[in-house]
PDB file of C-alpha atoms in Angstrom:
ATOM      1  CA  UNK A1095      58.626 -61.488 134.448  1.00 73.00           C
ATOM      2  CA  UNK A1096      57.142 -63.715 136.984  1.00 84.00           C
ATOM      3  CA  UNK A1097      53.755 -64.453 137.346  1.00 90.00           C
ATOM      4  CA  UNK A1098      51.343 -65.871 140.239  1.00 94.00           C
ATOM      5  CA  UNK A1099      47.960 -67.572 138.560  1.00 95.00           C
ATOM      6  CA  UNK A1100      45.398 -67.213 141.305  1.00 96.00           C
ATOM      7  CA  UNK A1101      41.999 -69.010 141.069  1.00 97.00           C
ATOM      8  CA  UNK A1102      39.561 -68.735 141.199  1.00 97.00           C
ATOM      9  CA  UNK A1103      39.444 -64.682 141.355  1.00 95.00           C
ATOM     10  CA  UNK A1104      35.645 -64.386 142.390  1.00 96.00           C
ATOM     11  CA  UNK A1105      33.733 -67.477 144.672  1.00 97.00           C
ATOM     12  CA  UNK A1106      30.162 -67.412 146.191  1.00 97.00           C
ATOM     13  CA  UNK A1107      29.779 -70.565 148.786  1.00 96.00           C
ATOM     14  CA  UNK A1108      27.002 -71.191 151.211  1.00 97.00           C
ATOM     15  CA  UNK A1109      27.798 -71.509 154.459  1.00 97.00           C
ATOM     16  CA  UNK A1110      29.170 -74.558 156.198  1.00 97.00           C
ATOM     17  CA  UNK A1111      30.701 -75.695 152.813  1.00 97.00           C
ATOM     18  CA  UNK A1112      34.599 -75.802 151.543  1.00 97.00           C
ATOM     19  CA  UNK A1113      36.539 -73.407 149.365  1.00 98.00           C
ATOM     20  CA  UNK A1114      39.771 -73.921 147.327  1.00 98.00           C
ATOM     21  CA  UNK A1115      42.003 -71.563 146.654  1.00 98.00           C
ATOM     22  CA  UNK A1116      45.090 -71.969 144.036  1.00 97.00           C
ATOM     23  CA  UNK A1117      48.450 -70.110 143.201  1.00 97.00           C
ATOM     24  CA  UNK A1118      50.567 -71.298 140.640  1.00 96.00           C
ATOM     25  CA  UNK A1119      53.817 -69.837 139.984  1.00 93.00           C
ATOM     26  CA  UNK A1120      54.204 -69.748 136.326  1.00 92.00           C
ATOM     27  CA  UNK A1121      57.895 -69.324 135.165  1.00 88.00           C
ATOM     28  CA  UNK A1122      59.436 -69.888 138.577  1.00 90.00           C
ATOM     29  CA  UNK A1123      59.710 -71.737 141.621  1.00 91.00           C
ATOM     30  CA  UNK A1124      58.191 -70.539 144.755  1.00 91.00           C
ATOM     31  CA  UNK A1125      59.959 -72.247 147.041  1.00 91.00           C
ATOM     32  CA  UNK A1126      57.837 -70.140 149.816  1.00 93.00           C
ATOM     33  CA  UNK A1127      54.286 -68.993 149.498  1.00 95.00           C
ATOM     34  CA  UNK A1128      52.794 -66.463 151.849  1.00 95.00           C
ATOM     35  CA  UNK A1129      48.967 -66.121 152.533  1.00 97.00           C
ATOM     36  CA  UNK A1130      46.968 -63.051 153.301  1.00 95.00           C
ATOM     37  CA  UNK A1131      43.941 -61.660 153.944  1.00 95.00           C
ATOM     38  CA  UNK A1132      42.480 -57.938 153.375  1.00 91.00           C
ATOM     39  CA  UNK A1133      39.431 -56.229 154.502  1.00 87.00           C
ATOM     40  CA  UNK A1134      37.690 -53.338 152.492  1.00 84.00           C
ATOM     41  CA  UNK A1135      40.051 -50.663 152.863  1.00 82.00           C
ATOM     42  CA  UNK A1136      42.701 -52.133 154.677  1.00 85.00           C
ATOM     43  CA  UNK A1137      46.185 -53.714 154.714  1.00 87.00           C
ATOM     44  CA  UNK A1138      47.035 -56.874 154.051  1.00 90.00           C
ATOM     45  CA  UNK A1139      47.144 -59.227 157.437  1.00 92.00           C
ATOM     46  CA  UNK A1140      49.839 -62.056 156.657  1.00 94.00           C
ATOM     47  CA  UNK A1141      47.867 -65.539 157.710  1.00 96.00           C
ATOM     48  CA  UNK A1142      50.745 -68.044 157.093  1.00 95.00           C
ATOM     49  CA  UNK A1143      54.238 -68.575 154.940  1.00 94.00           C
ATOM     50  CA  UNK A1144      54.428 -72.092 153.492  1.00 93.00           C
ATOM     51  CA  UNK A1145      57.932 -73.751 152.308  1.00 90.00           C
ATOM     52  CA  UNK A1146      57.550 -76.314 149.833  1.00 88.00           C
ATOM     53  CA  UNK A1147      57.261 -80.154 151.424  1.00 86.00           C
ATOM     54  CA  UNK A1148      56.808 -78.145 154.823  1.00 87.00           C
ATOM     55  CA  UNK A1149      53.752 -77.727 157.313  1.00 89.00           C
ATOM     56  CA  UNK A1150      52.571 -74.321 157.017  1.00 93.00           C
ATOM     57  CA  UNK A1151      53.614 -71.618 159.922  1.00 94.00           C
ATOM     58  CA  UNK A1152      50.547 -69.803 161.095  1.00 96.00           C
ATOM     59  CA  UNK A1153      50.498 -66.670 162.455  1.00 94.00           C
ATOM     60  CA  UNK A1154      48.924 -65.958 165.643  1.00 94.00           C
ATOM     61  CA  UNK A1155      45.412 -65.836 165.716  1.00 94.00           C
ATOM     62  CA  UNK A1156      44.565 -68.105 162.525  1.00 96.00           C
ATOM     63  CA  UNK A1157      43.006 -71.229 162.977  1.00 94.00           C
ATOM     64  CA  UNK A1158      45.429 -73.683 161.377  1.00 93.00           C
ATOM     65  CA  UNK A1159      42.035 -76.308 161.298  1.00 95.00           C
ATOM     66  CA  UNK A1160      40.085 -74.374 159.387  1.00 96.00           C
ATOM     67  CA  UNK A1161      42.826 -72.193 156.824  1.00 97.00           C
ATOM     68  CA  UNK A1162      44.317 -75.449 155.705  1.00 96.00           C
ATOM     69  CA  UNK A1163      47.350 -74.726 153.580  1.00 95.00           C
ATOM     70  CA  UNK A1164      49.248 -77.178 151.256  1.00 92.00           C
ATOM     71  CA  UNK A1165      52.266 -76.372 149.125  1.00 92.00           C
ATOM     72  CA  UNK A1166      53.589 -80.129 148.149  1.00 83.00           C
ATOM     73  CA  UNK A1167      55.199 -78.849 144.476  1.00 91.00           C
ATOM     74  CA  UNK A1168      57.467 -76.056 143.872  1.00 91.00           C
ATOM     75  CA  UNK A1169      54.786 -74.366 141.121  1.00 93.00           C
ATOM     76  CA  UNK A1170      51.343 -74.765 143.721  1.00 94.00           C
ATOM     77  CA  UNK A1171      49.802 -73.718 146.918  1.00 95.00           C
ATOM     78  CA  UNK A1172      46.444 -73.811 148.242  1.00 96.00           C
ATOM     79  CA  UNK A1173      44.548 -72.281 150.602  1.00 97.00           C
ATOM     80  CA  UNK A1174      41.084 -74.341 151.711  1.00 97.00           C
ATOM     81  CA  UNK A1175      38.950 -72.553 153.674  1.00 98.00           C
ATOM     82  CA  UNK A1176      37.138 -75.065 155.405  1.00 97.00           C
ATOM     83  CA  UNK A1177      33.688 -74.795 156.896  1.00 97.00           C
ATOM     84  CA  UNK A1178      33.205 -71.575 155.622  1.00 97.00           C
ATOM     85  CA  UNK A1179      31.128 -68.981 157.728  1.00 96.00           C
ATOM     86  CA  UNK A1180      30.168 -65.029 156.580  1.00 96.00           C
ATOM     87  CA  UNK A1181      32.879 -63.604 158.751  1.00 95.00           C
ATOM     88  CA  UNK A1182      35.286 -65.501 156.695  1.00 96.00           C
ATOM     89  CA  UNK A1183      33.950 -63.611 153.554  1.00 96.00           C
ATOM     90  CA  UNK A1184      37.527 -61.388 151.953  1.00 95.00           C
ATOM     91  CA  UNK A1185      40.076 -61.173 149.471  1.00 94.00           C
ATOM     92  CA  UNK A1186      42.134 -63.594 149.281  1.00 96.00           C
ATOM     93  CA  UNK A1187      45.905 -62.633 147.858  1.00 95.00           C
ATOM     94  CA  UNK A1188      48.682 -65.212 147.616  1.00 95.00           C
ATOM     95  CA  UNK A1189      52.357 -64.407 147.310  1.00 95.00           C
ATOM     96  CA  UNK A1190      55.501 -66.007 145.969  1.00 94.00           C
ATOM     97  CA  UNK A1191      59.171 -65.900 146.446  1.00 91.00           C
ATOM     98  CA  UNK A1192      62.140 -67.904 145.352  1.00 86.00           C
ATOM     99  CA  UNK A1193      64.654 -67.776 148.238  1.00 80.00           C
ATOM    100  CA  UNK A1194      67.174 -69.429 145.921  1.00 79.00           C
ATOM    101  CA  UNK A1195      67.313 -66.241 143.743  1.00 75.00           C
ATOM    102  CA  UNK A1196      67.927 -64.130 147.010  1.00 67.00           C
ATOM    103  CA  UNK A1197      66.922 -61.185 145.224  1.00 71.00           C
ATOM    104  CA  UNK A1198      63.942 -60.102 147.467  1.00 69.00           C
ATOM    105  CA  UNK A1199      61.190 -60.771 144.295  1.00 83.00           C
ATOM    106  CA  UNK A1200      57.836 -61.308 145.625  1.00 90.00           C
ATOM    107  CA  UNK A1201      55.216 -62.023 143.151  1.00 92.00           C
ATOM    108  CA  UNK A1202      51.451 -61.681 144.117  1.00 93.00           C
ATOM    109  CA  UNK A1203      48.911 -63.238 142.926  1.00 94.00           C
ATOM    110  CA  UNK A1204      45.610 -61.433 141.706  1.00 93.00           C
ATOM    111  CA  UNK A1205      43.430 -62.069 144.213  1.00 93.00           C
ATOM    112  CA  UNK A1206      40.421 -64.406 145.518  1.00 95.00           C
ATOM    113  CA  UNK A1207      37.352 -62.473 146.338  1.00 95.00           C
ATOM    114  CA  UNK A1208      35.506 -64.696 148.908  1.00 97.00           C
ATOM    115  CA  UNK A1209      31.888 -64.386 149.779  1.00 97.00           C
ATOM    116  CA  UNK A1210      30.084 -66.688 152.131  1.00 97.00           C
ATOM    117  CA  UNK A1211      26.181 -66.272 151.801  1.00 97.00           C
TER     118      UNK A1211
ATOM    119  CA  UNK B1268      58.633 -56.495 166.090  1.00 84.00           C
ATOM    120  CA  UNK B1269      58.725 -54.568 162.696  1.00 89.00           C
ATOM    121  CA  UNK B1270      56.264 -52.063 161.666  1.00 92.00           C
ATOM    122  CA  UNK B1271      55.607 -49.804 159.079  1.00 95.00           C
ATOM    123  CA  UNK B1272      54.079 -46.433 158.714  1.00 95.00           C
ATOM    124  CA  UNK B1273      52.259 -44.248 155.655  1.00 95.00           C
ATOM    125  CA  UNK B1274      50.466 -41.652 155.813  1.00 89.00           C
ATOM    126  CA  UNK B1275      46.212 -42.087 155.488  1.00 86.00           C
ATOM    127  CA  UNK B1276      44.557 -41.406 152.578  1.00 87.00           C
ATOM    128  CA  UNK B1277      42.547 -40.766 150.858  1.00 94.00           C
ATOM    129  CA  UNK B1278      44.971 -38.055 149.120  1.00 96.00           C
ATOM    130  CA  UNK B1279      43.012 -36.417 146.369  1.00 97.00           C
ATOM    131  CA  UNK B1280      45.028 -34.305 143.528  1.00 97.00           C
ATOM    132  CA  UNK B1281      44.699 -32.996 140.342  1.00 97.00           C
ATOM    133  CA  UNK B1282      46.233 -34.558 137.399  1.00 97.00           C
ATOM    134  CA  UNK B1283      50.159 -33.376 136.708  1.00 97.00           C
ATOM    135  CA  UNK B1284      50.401 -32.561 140.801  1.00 97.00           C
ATOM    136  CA  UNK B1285      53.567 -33.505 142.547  1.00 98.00           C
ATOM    137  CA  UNK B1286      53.085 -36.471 144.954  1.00 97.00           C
ATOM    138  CA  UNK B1287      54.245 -37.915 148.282  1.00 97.00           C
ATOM    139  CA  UNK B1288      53.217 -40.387 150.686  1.00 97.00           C
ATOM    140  CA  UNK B1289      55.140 -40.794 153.433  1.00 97.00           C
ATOM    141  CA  UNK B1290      56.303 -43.722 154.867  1.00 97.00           C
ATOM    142  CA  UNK B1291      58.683 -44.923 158.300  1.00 97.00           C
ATOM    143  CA  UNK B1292      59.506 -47.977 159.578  1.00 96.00           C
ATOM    144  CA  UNK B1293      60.637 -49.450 162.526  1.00 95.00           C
ATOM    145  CA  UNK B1294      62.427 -52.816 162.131  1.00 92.00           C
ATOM    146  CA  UNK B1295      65.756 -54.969 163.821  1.00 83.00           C
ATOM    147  CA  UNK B1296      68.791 -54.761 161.581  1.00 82.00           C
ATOM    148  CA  UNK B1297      68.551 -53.254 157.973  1.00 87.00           C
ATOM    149  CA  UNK B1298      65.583 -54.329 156.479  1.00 93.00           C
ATOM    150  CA  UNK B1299      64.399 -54.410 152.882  1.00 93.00           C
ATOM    151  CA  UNK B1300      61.999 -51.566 151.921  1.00 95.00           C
ATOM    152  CA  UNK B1301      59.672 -51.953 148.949  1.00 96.00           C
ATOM    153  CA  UNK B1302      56.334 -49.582 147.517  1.00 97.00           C
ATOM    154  CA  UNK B1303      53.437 -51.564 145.904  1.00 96.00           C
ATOM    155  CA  UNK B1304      50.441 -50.581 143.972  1.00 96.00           C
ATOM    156  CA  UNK B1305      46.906 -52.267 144.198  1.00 92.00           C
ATOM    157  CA  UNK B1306      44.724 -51.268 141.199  1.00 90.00           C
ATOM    158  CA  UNK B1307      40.234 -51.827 142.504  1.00 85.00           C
ATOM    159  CA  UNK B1308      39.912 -55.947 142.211  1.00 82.00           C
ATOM    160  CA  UNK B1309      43.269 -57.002 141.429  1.00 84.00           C
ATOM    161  CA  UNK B1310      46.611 -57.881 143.425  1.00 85.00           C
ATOM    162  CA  UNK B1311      49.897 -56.301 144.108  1.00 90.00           C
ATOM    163  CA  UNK B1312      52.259 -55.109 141.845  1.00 92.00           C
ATOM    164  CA  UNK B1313      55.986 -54.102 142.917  1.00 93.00           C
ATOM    165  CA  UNK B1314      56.263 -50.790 141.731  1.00 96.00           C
ATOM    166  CA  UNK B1315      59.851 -50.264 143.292  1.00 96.00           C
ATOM    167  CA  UNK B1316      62.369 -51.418 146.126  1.00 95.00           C
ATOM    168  CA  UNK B1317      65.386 -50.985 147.906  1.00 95.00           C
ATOM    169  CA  UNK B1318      67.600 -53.183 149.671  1.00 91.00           C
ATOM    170  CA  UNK B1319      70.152 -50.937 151.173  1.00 91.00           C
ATOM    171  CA  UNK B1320      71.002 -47.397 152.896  1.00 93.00           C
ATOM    172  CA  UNK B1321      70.751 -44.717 150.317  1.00 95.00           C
ATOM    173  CA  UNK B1322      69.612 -46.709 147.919  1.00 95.00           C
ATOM    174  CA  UNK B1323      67.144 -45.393 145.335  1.00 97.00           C
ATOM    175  CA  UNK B1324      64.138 -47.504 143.532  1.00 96.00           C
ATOM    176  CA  UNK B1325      62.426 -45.561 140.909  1.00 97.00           C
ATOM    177  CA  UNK B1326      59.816 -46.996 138.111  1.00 96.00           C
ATOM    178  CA  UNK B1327      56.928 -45.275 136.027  1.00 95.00           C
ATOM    179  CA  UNK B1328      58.515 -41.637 137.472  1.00 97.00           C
ATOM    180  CA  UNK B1329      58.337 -42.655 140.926  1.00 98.00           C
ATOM    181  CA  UNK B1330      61.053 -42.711 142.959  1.00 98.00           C
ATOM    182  CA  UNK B1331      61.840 -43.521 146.977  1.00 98.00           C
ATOM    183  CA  UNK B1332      65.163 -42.888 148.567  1.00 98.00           C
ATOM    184  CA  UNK B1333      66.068 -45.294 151.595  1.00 97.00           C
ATOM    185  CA  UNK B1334      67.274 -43.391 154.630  1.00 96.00           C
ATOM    186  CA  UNK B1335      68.384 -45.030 157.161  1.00 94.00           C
ATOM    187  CA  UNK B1336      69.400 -41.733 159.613  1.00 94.00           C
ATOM    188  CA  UNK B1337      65.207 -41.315 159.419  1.00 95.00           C
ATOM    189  CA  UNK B1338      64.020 -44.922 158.860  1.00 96.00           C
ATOM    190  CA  UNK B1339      61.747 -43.389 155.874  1.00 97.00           C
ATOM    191  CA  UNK B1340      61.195 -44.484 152.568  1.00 98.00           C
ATOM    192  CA  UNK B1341      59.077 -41.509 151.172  1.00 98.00           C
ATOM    193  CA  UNK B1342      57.378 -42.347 147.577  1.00 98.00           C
ATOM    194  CA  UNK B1343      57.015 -39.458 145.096  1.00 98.00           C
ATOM    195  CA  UNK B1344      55.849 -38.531 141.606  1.00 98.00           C
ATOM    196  CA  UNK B1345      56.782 -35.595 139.841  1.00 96.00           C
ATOM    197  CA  UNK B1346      53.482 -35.488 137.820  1.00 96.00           C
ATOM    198  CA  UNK B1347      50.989 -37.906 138.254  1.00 97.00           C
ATOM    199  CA  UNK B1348      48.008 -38.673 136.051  1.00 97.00           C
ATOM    200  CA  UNK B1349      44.893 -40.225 136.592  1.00 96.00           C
ATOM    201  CA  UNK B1350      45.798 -43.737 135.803  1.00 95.00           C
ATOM    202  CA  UNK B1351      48.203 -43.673 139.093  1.00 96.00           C
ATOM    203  CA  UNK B1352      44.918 -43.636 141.072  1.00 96.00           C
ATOM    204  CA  UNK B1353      45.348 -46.728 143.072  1.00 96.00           C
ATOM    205  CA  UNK B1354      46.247 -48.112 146.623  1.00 95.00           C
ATOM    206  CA  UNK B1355      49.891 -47.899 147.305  1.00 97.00           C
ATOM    207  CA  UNK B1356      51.606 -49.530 150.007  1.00 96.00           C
ATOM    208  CA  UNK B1357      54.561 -49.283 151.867  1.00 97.00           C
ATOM    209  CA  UNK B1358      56.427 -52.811 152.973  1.00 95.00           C
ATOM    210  CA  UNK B1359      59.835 -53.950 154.548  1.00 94.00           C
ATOM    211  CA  UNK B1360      61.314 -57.241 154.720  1.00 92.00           C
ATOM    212  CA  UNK B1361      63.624 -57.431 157.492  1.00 88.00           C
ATOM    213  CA  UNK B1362      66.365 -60.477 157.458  1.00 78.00           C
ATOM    214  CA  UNK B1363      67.184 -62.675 154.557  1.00 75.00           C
ATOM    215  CA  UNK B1364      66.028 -62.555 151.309  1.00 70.00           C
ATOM    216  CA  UNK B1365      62.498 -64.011 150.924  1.00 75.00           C
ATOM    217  CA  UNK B1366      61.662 -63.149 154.656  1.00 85.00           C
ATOM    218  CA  UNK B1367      57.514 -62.408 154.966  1.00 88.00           C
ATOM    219  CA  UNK B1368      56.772 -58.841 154.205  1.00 91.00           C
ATOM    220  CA  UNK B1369      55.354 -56.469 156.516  1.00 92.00           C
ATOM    221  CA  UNK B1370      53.206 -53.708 155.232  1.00 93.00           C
ATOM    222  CA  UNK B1371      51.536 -50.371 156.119  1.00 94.00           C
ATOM    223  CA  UNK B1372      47.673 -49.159 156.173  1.00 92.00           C
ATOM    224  CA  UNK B1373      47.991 -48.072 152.820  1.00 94.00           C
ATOM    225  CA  UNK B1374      46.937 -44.654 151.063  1.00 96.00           C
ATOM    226  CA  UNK B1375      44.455 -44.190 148.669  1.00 95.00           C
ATOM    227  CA  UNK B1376      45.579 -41.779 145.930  1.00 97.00           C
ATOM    228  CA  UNK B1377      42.387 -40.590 143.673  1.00 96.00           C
ATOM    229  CA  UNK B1378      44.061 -38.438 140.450  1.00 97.00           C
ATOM    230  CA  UNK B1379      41.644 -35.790 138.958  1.00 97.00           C
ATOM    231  CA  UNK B1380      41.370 -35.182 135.767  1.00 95.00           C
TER     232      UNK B1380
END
């Protein structure tokens, strides 16, 4: 079936400092790649969808400056966190979907678990 | 704008218990309705879905029946062991296909053995 690759699964940064986040979409093409973000014991909070060759569309409340998103190929997206502070420390989860298949698949990735020390 | 509803956790049963979590939505049009699972540490997994009325998803013994005349999508498990212990959540996708998904709180189910 399909699979999301999401790296890395566990990061440690220092504050001030950049992180990288990647999804890959294995054995298909994710033409659209949403973000979110989850706090201990909560829901997932949808940060921004991506189309491939697109600018990201935030949702409201997420700084587009410092979640910079880039999907340029139909098998990546990345998520950078820039300028990374504690209260950006969470877990990270990625999700992809071909809208060519129209068959409402949405493949997640395993997760980034962010902490900023 | 389009919301969704489950019931809190935790829920705490014994092994080979009946489950449900309930779940309602309120969303424009005839949305999408799908139940994931999310295992300590790891991502989401589909676990079933249903893209119209009536429709019913099932997978691993659970099932959900879409109902429009309620706007719920109930998940249940005849007998559930303890390896179903896990986060599930409830999500709708309202529009076309690939639209983003919106979920609920989620409900922690811990299986005893």
């Amino acid at each position: 079936g399909a699979v999301v690759s999401q790296h890395p699964s566990r990061v440690i940064c220092k504050s001030g400092t950049s992180v990288k986040i990647e999804c890959r979409s294995l054995d298909f093409q994710a033409t659209t790649m949403f973000w979110y973000r989850q706090f201990p014991k909560q829901s997932l909070m949808l940060m921004a969808t991506s189309n491939e060759g697109s600018k990201a569309t935030y949702e409201q409340g997420v700084e587009k400056d410092k979640f910079l998103i880039n999907h340029a190929s139909l098998t990546l997206s990345t998520l950078t966190v820039t300028s990374a502070h504690p209260e950006d420390s969470s877990f990270y989860i990625c999700s992809a979907t071909d809208r060519k298949r129209n068959n409402y698949g949405y493949t997640f990735g395993s997760g980034t678990r962010l902490t900023v020390v | 704008g389009d919301s969704v509803t489950q019931m809190e956790g935790p829920v705490t049963l014994s092994e080979e218990a009946f489950l449900t979590i309930n779940c309602t939505y309120t969303a424009t049009g005839y949305p999408s309705l799908f139940w994931y699972v999310q295992y300590p540490g790891e991502g989401l997994q589909l676990l079933l879905k249903a893209t119209k009325a009536d429709d019913k998803g099932s997978n691993k013994g659970f099932e959900a029946t879409y109902r429009k005349e309620t706007t719920s999508f109930h998940l249940e498990k005849g007998s559930v062991q303890v390896s179903d212990s896990a986060v599930y959540f409830c999500a709708l996708s309202a529009g076309a296909a690939g639209n983003k998904l919106t979920f609920g709180g989620g409900t922690r189910v811990l299986v005893k053995p």
